[in-house]
Amino acid sequence: MKGFFVTATGTGVGKTLCTAALLYQLHTAGERTAARKPVLSGFPDPEGALSDAEILLLAQGLEPTPQSVASIAPWRFRAPLSPDMAAAREAREIDFDALVAFTRGALEGGGGWLLVEGVGGVCVPLDRCHTVLDWIAASRLPALLVAGSYLGTLSHTLTAATVLRARGIELAGLVLSESPESPVPLAETRAALLRFLGDVPCAEIPRLAPGPAPWENAPSLLDALGIVRT
């Protein structure tokens, strides 16, 4: 099974939208897909909004039942905080070895594509001594980095890419998800980043019209990222 670990420069930049769009486009192209959102904070949403795990299931045409959500997101916490803090609120702790085993075990599911969506940004703490960066490295998956287009994203994105590469993690692609307030067009942000990142595949997701399934309206990420369908 081929796959990616979808991470981001921070919270709320479009990581779930990107993952859902990729799953939807692969599924629509006839590819076998699987998704994991192992760690989920702020669940359930007090206002009834769909959780990240439910969105990933819907993007594959699957029903987001309590059982299906639990199967792809076993570490769920009520507080919308970093995983270590959210777990502490419930007198719990994430077992890092179990998390890595769960992630790597999903790769043994046969052919097709696996997308693992992280939580927060690249260096968000998971427990007392591990961050998402440690999780990505242990998963042995190439990383897709999702970034916004807000003021400050250049430094955040280059910092995230630098630490990924410093840990020997393959940066398989960059996805720019347009922020509500962007000081320059996406193309300018892209050009500035690629001057430093080199020949990294880069896709862009502009602001999408509100709707029940916005991931269905995203431009083709498969072509932009050079993802070869079977």
PDB file of C-alpha atoms in Angstrom:
ATOM      1  CA  MET A   1       0.000   0.000   0.000  1.00  0.00           C
ATOM      2  CA  LYS A   2       1.266   3.463  -0.925  1.00  0.00           C
ATOM      3  CA  GLY A   3       0.631   6.426   1.280  1.00  0.00           C
ATOM      4  CA  PHE A   4       1.349   9.834   2.728  1.00  0.00           C
ATOM      5  CA  PHE A   5       1.372  11.419   6.137  1.00  0.00           C
ATOM      6  CA  VAL A   6      -0.509  14.704   5.817  1.00  0.00           C
ATOM      7  CA  THR A   7       0.847  17.282   8.230  1.00  0.00           C
ATOM      8  CA  ALA A   8       0.708  21.059   8.421  1.00  0.00           C
ATOM      9  CA  THR A   9       2.429  24.227   9.521  1.00  0.00           C
ATOM     10  CA  GLY A  10      -0.210  24.666  12.234  1.00  0.00           C
ATOM     11  CA  THR A  11      -3.840  24.257  13.175  1.00  0.00           C
ATOM     12  CA  GLY A  12      -6.631  25.450  10.910  1.00  0.00           C
ATOM     13  CA  VAL A  13      -4.688  25.862   7.668  1.00  0.00           C
ATOM     14  CA  GLY A  14      -6.625  23.269   5.638  1.00  0.00           C
ATOM     15  CA  LYS A  15      -5.072  19.905   6.473  1.00  0.00           C
ATOM     16  CA  THR A  16      -8.398  18.061   6.647  1.00  0.00           C
ATOM     17  CA  LEU A  17      -9.693  19.717   3.463  1.00  0.00           C
ATOM     18  CA  CYS A  18      -6.544  18.645   1.628  1.00  0.00           C
ATOM     19  CA  THR A  19      -6.741  15.070   2.929  1.00  0.00           C
ATOM     20  CA  ALA A  20     -10.436  14.818   2.077  1.00  0.00           C
ATOM     21  CA  ALA A  21      -9.885  16.220  -1.418  1.00  0.00           C
ATOM     22  CA  LEU A  22      -7.111  13.720  -2.096  1.00  0.00           C
ATOM     23  CA  LEU A  23      -9.222  10.826  -0.839  1.00  0.00           C
ATOM     24  CA  TYR A  24     -12.213  11.954  -2.887  1.00  0.00           C
ATOM     25  CA  GLN A  25     -10.161  12.350  -6.061  1.00  0.00           C
ATOM     26  CA  LEU A  26      -8.427   8.985  -5.629  1.00  0.00           C
ATOM     27  CA  HIS A  27     -11.746   7.269  -4.860  1.00  0.00           C
ATOM     28  CA  THR A  28     -13.425   8.909  -7.861  1.00  0.00           C
ATOM     29  CA  ALA A  29     -10.536   7.751 -10.057  1.00  0.00           C
ATOM     30  CA  GLY A  30     -11.263   4.165  -9.030  1.00  0.00           C
ATOM     31  CA  GLU A  31      -8.378   3.813  -6.609  1.00  0.00           C
ATOM     32  CA  ARG A  32      -8.674   1.860  -3.392  1.00  0.00           C
ATOM     33  CA  THR A  33      -8.345   4.253  -0.460  1.00  0.00           C
ATOM     34  CA  ALA A  34      -7.966   4.134   3.293  1.00  0.00           C
ATOM     35  CA  ALA A  35      -7.700   6.954   5.793  1.00  0.00           C
ATOM     36  CA  ARG A  36      -6.553   7.270   9.365  1.00  0.00           C
ATOM     37  CA  LYS A  37      -6.997  10.214  11.732  1.00  0.00           C
ATOM     38  CA  PRO A  38      -5.539   8.488  14.773  1.00  0.00           C
ATOM     39  CA  VAL A  39      -5.513  11.457  17.146  1.00  0.00           C
ATOM     40  CA  LEU A  40      -8.547  13.732  17.323  1.00  0.00           C
ATOM     41  CA  SER A  41      -9.013  16.639  19.728  1.00  0.00           C
ATOM     42  CA  GLY A  42     -12.226  18.599  20.240  1.00  0.00           C
ATOM     43  CA  PHE A  43     -14.468  15.559  19.737  1.00  0.00           C
ATOM     44  CA  PRO A  44     -17.386  15.725  19.585  1.00  0.00           C
ATOM     45  CA  ASP A  45     -17.829  19.289  18.435  1.00  0.00           C
ATOM     46  CA  PRO A  46     -20.172  21.094  20.864  1.00  0.00           C
ATOM     47  CA  GLU A  47     -21.953  22.803  17.950  1.00  0.00           C
ATOM     48  CA  GLY A  48     -22.407  19.586  15.999  1.00  0.00           C
ATOM     49  CA  ALA A  49     -19.864  20.249  13.241  1.00  0.00           C
ATOM     50  CA  LEU A  50     -18.437  17.244  11.458  1.00  0.00           C
ATOM     51  CA  SER A  51     -15.221  15.917  12.951  1.00  0.00           C
ATOM     52  CA  ASP A  52     -12.115  15.447  10.840  1.00  0.00           C
ATOM     53  CA  ALA A  53     -12.585  11.681  10.963  1.00  0.00           C
ATOM     54  CA  GLU A  54     -16.188  11.937   9.740  1.00  0.00           C
ATOM     55  CA  ILE A  55     -15.097  14.165   6.853  1.00  0.00           C
ATOM     56  CA  LEU A  56     -12.440  11.665   5.761  1.00  0.00           C
ATOM     57  CA  LEU A  57     -14.991   8.869   5.780  1.00  0.00           C
ATOM     58  CA  LEU A  58     -17.528  10.898   3.776  1.00  0.00           C
ATOM     59  CA  ALA A  59     -14.861  11.794   1.214  1.00  0.00           C
ATOM     60  CA  GLN A  60     -14.518   8.076   0.458  1.00  0.00           C
ATOM     61  CA  GLY A  61     -18.254   7.502   0.218  1.00  0.00           C
ATOM     62  CA  LEU A  62     -18.372   5.787   3.630  1.00  0.00           C
ATOM     63  CA  GLU A  63     -20.935   6.303   6.377  1.00  0.00           C
ATOM     64  CA  PRO A  64     -19.468   8.037   9.447  1.00  0.00           C
ATOM     65  CA  THR A  65     -20.946   5.810  12.128  1.00  0.00           C
ATOM     66  CA  PRO A  66     -19.599   5.784  15.701  1.00  0.00           C
ATOM     67  CA  GLN A  67     -17.943   2.468  14.886  1.00  0.00           C
ATOM     68  CA  SER A  68     -16.290   3.657  11.683  1.00  0.00           C
ATOM     69  CA  VAL A  69     -15.058   6.835  13.383  1.00  0.00           C
ATOM     70  CA  ALA A  70     -13.566   4.811  16.232  1.00  0.00           C
ATOM     71  CA  SER A  71     -11.840   2.495  13.770  1.00  0.00           C
ATOM     72  CA  ILE A  72      -9.854   5.305  12.141  1.00  0.00           C
ATOM     73  CA  ALA A  73      -9.570   7.665  15.133  1.00  0.00           C
ATOM     74  CA  PRO A  74      -8.992   5.595  18.278  1.00  0.00           C
ATOM     75  CA  TRP A  75      -7.464   8.433  20.344  1.00  0.00           C
ATOM     76  CA  ARG A  76     -10.309  10.933  20.730  1.00  0.00           C
ATOM     77  CA  PHE A  77     -10.371  13.745  23.282  1.00  0.00           C
ATOM     78  CA  ARG A  78     -13.018  16.280  24.212  1.00  0.00           C
ATOM     79  CA  ALA A  79     -10.891  19.385  24.718  1.00  0.00           C
ATOM     80  CA  PRO A  80      -9.836  21.281  21.545  1.00  0.00           C
ATOM     81  CA  LEU A  81      -6.214  21.425  22.706  1.00  0.00           C
ATOM     82  CA  SER A  82      -2.895  19.848  21.826  1.00  0.00           C
ATOM     83  CA  PRO A  83      -3.119  16.063  22.317  1.00  0.00           C
ATOM     84  CA  ASP A  84      -0.953  16.004  25.440  1.00  0.00           C
ATOM     85  CA  MET A  85      -3.066  18.700  27.097  1.00  0.00           C
ATOM     86  CA  ALA A  86      -6.380  17.260  25.911  1.00  0.00           C
ATOM     87  CA  ALA A  87      -5.419  13.797  27.186  1.00  0.00           C
ATOM     88  CA  ALA A  88      -4.344  15.214  30.558  1.00  0.00           C
ATOM     89  CA  ARG A  89      -7.795  16.775  30.998  1.00  0.00           C
ATOM     90  CA  GLU A  90      -9.175  13.232  30.978  1.00  0.00           C
ATOM     91  CA  ALA A  91      -6.380  11.674  33.053  1.00  0.00           C
ATOM     92  CA  ARG A  92      -5.218   9.826  29.960  1.00  0.00           C
ATOM     93  CA  GLU A  93      -2.026   9.627  27.931  1.00  0.00           C
ATOM     94  CA  ILE A  94      -1.295   8.624  24.344  1.00  0.00           C
ATOM     95  CA  ASP A  95       0.763   5.437  24.102  1.00  0.00           C
ATOM     96  CA  PHE A  96       3.284   6.499  21.475  1.00  0.00           C
ATOM     97  CA  ASP A  97       4.368   2.962  20.590  1.00  0.00           C
ATOM     98  CA  ALA A  98       0.734   1.920  20.136  1.00  0.00           C
ATOM     99  CA  LEU A  99       0.118   4.985  17.967  1.00  0.00           C
ATOM    100  CA  VAL A 100       3.057   4.108  15.709  1.00  0.00           C
ATOM    101  CA  ALA A 101       1.952   0.467  15.531  1.00  0.00           C
ATOM    102  CA  PHE A 102      -1.583   1.531  14.593  1.00  0.00           C
ATOM    103  CA  THR A 103      -0.259   3.806  11.854  1.00  0.00           C
ATOM    104  CA  ARG A 104       2.184   1.333  10.380  1.00  0.00           C
ATOM    105  CA  GLY A 105      -0.309  -1.506  10.662  1.00  0.00           C
ATOM    106  CA  ALA A 106      -2.653   0.372   8.334  1.00  0.00           C
ATOM    107  CA  LEU A 107      -0.013   0.114   5.610  1.00  0.00           C
ATOM    108  CA  GLU A 108      -0.361  -3.659   5.651  1.00  0.00           C
ATOM    109  CA  GLY A 109      -3.887  -3.507   4.275  1.00  0.00           C
ATOM    110  CA  GLY A 110      -2.909  -4.478   0.743  1.00  0.00           C
ATOM    111  CA  GLY A 111      -2.933  -2.330  -2.386  1.00  0.00           C
ATOM    112  CA  GLY A 112      -4.237   1.155  -2.854  1.00  0.00           C
ATOM    113  CA  TRP A 113      -3.568   4.411  -1.017  1.00  0.00           C
ATOM    114  CA  LEU A 114      -3.387   5.239   2.664  1.00  0.00           C
ATOM    115  CA  LEU A 115      -3.597   8.824   3.904  1.00  0.00           C
ATOM    116  CA  VAL A 116      -2.759   9.440   7.545  1.00  0.00           C
ATOM    117  CA  GLU A 117      -3.784  12.850   8.805  1.00  0.00           C
ATOM    118  CA  GLY A 118      -1.792  14.197  11.714  1.00  0.00           C
ATOM    119  CA  VAL A 119      -2.975  16.599  14.374  1.00  0.00           C
ATOM    120  CA  GLY A 120      -2.099  20.283  14.491  1.00  0.00           C
ATOM    121  CA  GLY A 121       1.320  21.224  13.169  1.00  0.00           C
ATOM    122  CA  VAL A 122       4.575  19.381  12.667  1.00  0.00           C
ATOM    123  CA  CYS A 123       5.855  19.798  16.230  1.00  0.00           C
ATOM    124  CA  VAL A 124       2.668  19.592  18.294  1.00  0.00           C
ATOM    125  CA  PRO A 125       3.300  17.557  21.476  1.00  0.00           C
ATOM    126  CA  LEU A 126       1.650  14.158  21.725  1.00  0.00           C
ATOM    127  CA  ASP A 127       2.830  13.233  25.206  1.00  0.00           C
ATOM    128  CA  ARG A 128       5.603  14.204  27.606  1.00  0.00           C
ATOM    129  CA  CYS A 129       8.438  13.503  25.173  1.00  0.00           C
ATOM    130  CA  HIS A 130       7.074  12.930  21.639  1.00  0.00           C
ATOM    131  CA  THR A 131       5.770  15.319  18.995  1.00  0.00           C
ATOM    132  CA  VAL A 132       4.011  14.797  15.682  1.00  0.00           C
ATOM    133  CA  LEU A 133       7.468  15.000  14.079  1.00  0.00           C
ATOM    134  CA  ASP A 134       8.530  11.860  15.968  1.00  0.00           C
ATOM    135  CA  TRP A 135       5.319  10.158  14.845  1.00  0.00           C
ATOM    136  CA  ILE A 136       5.915  11.008  11.176  1.00  0.00           C
ATOM    137  CA  ALA A 137       9.491   9.742  11.334  1.00  0.00           C
ATOM    138  CA  ALA A 138       8.435   6.487  13.000  1.00  0.00           C
ATOM    139  CA  SER A 139       5.598   5.938  10.512  1.00  0.00           C
ATOM    140  CA  ARG A 140       8.125   5.767   7.638  1.00  0.00           C
ATOM    141  CA  LEU A 141       5.693   7.589   5.363  1.00  0.00           C
ATOM    142  CA  PRO A 142       6.584  10.501   3.074  1.00  0.00           C
ATOM    143  CA  ALA A 143       5.045  13.760   4.212  1.00  0.00           C
ATOM    144  CA  LEU A 144       2.653  16.106   2.473  1.00  0.00           C
ATOM    145  CA  LEU A 145       2.905  19.541   4.069  1.00  0.00           C
ATOM    146  CA  VAL A 146      -0.177  21.766   4.089  1.00  0.00           C
ATOM    147  CA  ALA A 147       0.300  25.505   4.552  1.00  0.00           C
ATOM    148  CA  GLY A 148      -1.888  28.580   4.488  1.00  0.00           C
ATOM    149  CA  SER A 149      -1.345  31.837   2.612  1.00  0.00           C
ATOM    150  CA  TYR A 150      -1.666  34.217   5.568  1.00  0.00           C
ATOM    151  CA  LEU A 151       0.992  36.778   6.472  1.00  0.00           C
ATOM    152  CA  GLY A 152       3.784  34.814   8.148  1.00  0.00           C
ATOM    153  CA  THR A 153       3.275  31.575   6.249  1.00  0.00           C
ATOM    154  CA  LEU A 154       6.645  31.806   4.478  1.00  0.00           C
ATOM    155  CA  SER A 155       8.592  31.477   7.719  1.00  0.00           C
ATOM    156  CA  HIS A 156       6.216  28.860   9.162  1.00  0.00           C
ATOM    157  CA  THR A 157       6.326  26.739   6.010  1.00  0.00           C
ATOM    158  CA  LEU A 158      10.085  26.895   5.529  1.00  0.00           C
ATOM    159  CA  THR A 159      10.636  26.091   9.205  1.00  0.00           C
ATOM    160  CA  ALA A 160       8.320  23.064   9.006  1.00  0.00           C
ATOM    161  CA  ALA A 161       9.969  21.825   5.803  1.00  0.00           C
ATOM    162  CA  THR A 162      13.423  22.268   7.335  1.00  0.00           C
ATOM    163  CA  VAL A 163      12.655  20.188  10.432  1.00  0.00           C
ATOM    164  CA  LEU A 164      11.004  17.449   8.355  1.00  0.00           C
ATOM    165  CA  ARG A 165      14.056  17.144   6.146  1.00  0.00           C
ATOM    166  CA  ALA A 166      16.416  17.335   9.116  1.00  0.00           C
ATOM    167  CA  ARG A 167      14.751  14.176  10.482  1.00  0.00           C
ATOM    168  CA  GLY A 168      15.229  12.395   7.173  1.00  0.00           C
ATOM    169  CA  ILE A 169      11.530  12.578   6.267  1.00  0.00           C
ATOM    170  CA  GLU A 170      10.781  12.828   2.571  1.00  0.00           C
ATOM    171  CA  LEU A 171       8.876  15.996   1.700  1.00  0.00           C
ATOM    172  CA  ALA A 172       6.731  14.528  -1.056  1.00  0.00           C
ATOM    173  CA  GLY A 173       4.715  17.656  -1.720  1.00  0.00           C
ATOM    174  CA  LEU A 174       3.423  21.004  -0.552  1.00  0.00           C
ATOM    175  CA  VAL A 175      -0.228  22.065  -0.633  1.00  0.00           C
ATOM    176  CA  LEU A 176      -1.077  25.749  -0.300  1.00  0.00           C
ATOM    177  CA  SER A 177      -4.592  26.249   1.039  1.00  0.00           C
ATOM    178  CA  GLU A 178      -5.725  29.830   0.604  1.00  0.00           C
ATOM    179  CA  SER A 179      -6.347  31.569   3.926  1.00  0.00           C
ATOM    180  CA  PRO A 180      -9.326  33.897   4.501  1.00  0.00           C
ATOM    181  CA  GLU A 181      -6.949  36.847   4.592  1.00  0.00           C
ATOM    182  CA  SER A 182      -4.098  36.523   2.091  1.00  0.00           C
ATOM    183  CA  PRO A 183      -1.778  39.493   1.520  1.00  0.00           C
ATOM    184  CA  VAL A 184      -0.747  38.273  -1.958  1.00  0.00           C
ATOM    185  CA  PRO A 185      -2.098  35.821  -4.566  1.00  0.00           C
ATOM    186  CA  LEU A 186      -1.376  32.125  -4.054  1.00  0.00           C
ATOM    187  CA  ALA A 187       0.983  32.117  -7.033  1.00  0.00           C
ATOM    188  CA  GLU A 188       3.260  34.657  -5.354  1.00  0.00           C
ATOM    189  CA  THR A 189       3.374  32.679  -2.118  1.00  0.00           C
ATOM    190  CA  ARG A 190       4.135  29.534  -4.092  1.00  0.00           C
ATOM    191  CA  ALA A 191       6.967  31.161  -6.040  1.00  0.00           C
ATOM    192  CA  ALA A 192       8.541  32.546  -2.872  1.00  0.00           C
ATOM    193  CA  LEU A 193       8.469  29.160  -1.130  1.00  0.00           C
ATOM    194  CA  LEU A 194       9.775  27.141  -4.062  1.00  0.00           C
ATOM    195  CA  ARG A 195      12.808  29.399  -4.341  1.00  0.00           C
ATOM    196  CA  PHE A 196      13.920  27.845  -1.070  1.00  0.00           C
ATOM    197  CA  LEU A 197      12.299  24.405  -1.216  1.00  0.00           C
ATOM    198  CA  GLY A 198      13.537  23.473  -4.660  1.00  0.00           C
ATOM    199  CA  ASP A 199      11.802  21.038  -6.952  1.00  0.00           C
ATOM    200  CA  VAL A 200       8.973  20.025  -4.591  1.00  0.00           C
ATOM    201  CA  PRO A 201       5.582  19.253  -6.164  1.00  0.00           C
ATOM    202  CA  CYS A 202       3.176  21.997  -5.134  1.00  0.00           C
ATOM    203  CA  ALA A 203      -0.613  22.171  -5.363  1.00  0.00           C
ATOM    204  CA  GLU A 204      -2.953  25.041  -4.613  1.00  0.00           C
ATOM    205  CA  ILE A 205      -6.452  25.049  -3.135  1.00  0.00           C
ATOM    206  CA  PRO A 206      -8.227  28.414  -3.528  1.00  0.00           C
ATOM    207  CA  ARG A 207     -11.030  29.493  -1.217  1.00  0.00           C
ATOM    208  CA  LEU A 208     -13.961  27.198  -1.984  1.00  0.00           C
ATOM    209  CA  ALA A 209     -17.628  28.122  -1.939  1.00  0.00           C
ATOM    210  CA  PRO A 210     -19.452  27.007   1.227  1.00  0.00           C
ATOM    211  CA  GLY A 211     -21.286  23.738   0.865  1.00  0.00           C
ATOM    212  CA  PRO A 212     -21.872  20.342   2.445  1.00  0.00           C
ATOM    213  CA  ALA A 213     -18.839  18.743   0.753  1.00  0.00           C
ATOM    214  CA  PRO A 214     -16.305  21.416  -0.270  1.00  0.00           C
ATOM    215  CA  TRP A 215     -13.599  18.808  -0.870  1.00  0.00           C
ATOM    216  CA  GLU A 216     -15.506  17.733  -3.971  1.00  0.00           C
ATOM    217  CA  ASN A 217     -14.861  21.148  -5.543  1.00  0.00           C
ATOM    218  CA  ALA A 218     -11.110  21.291  -5.000  1.00  0.00           C
ATOM    219  CA  PRO A 219      -8.882  21.422  -8.094  1.00  0.00           C
ATOM    220  CA  SER A 220      -7.012  18.260  -9.049  1.00  0.00           C
ATOM    221  CA  LEU A 221      -4.350  17.669  -6.434  1.00  0.00           C
ATOM    222  CA  LEU A 222      -3.361  14.367  -8.002  1.00  0.00           C
ATOM    223  CA  ASP A 223      -1.994  15.999 -11.131  1.00  0.00           C
ATOM    224  CA  ALA A 224      -0.362  18.897  -9.305  1.00  0.00           C
ATOM    225  CA  LEU A 225       1.413  16.580  -6.877  1.00  0.00           C
ATOM    226  CA  GLY A 226       2.325  14.029  -9.538  1.00  0.00           C
ATOM    227  CA  ILE A 227       0.421  11.191  -7.886  1.00  0.00           C
ATOM    228  CA  VAL A 228       0.335   8.316 -10.346  1.00  0.00           C
ATOM    229  CA  ARG A 229      -2.869   6.307 -10.387  1.00  0.00           C
ATOM    230  CA  THR A 230      -2.718   2.564 -10.967  1.00  0.00           C
TER     231      THR A 230
END
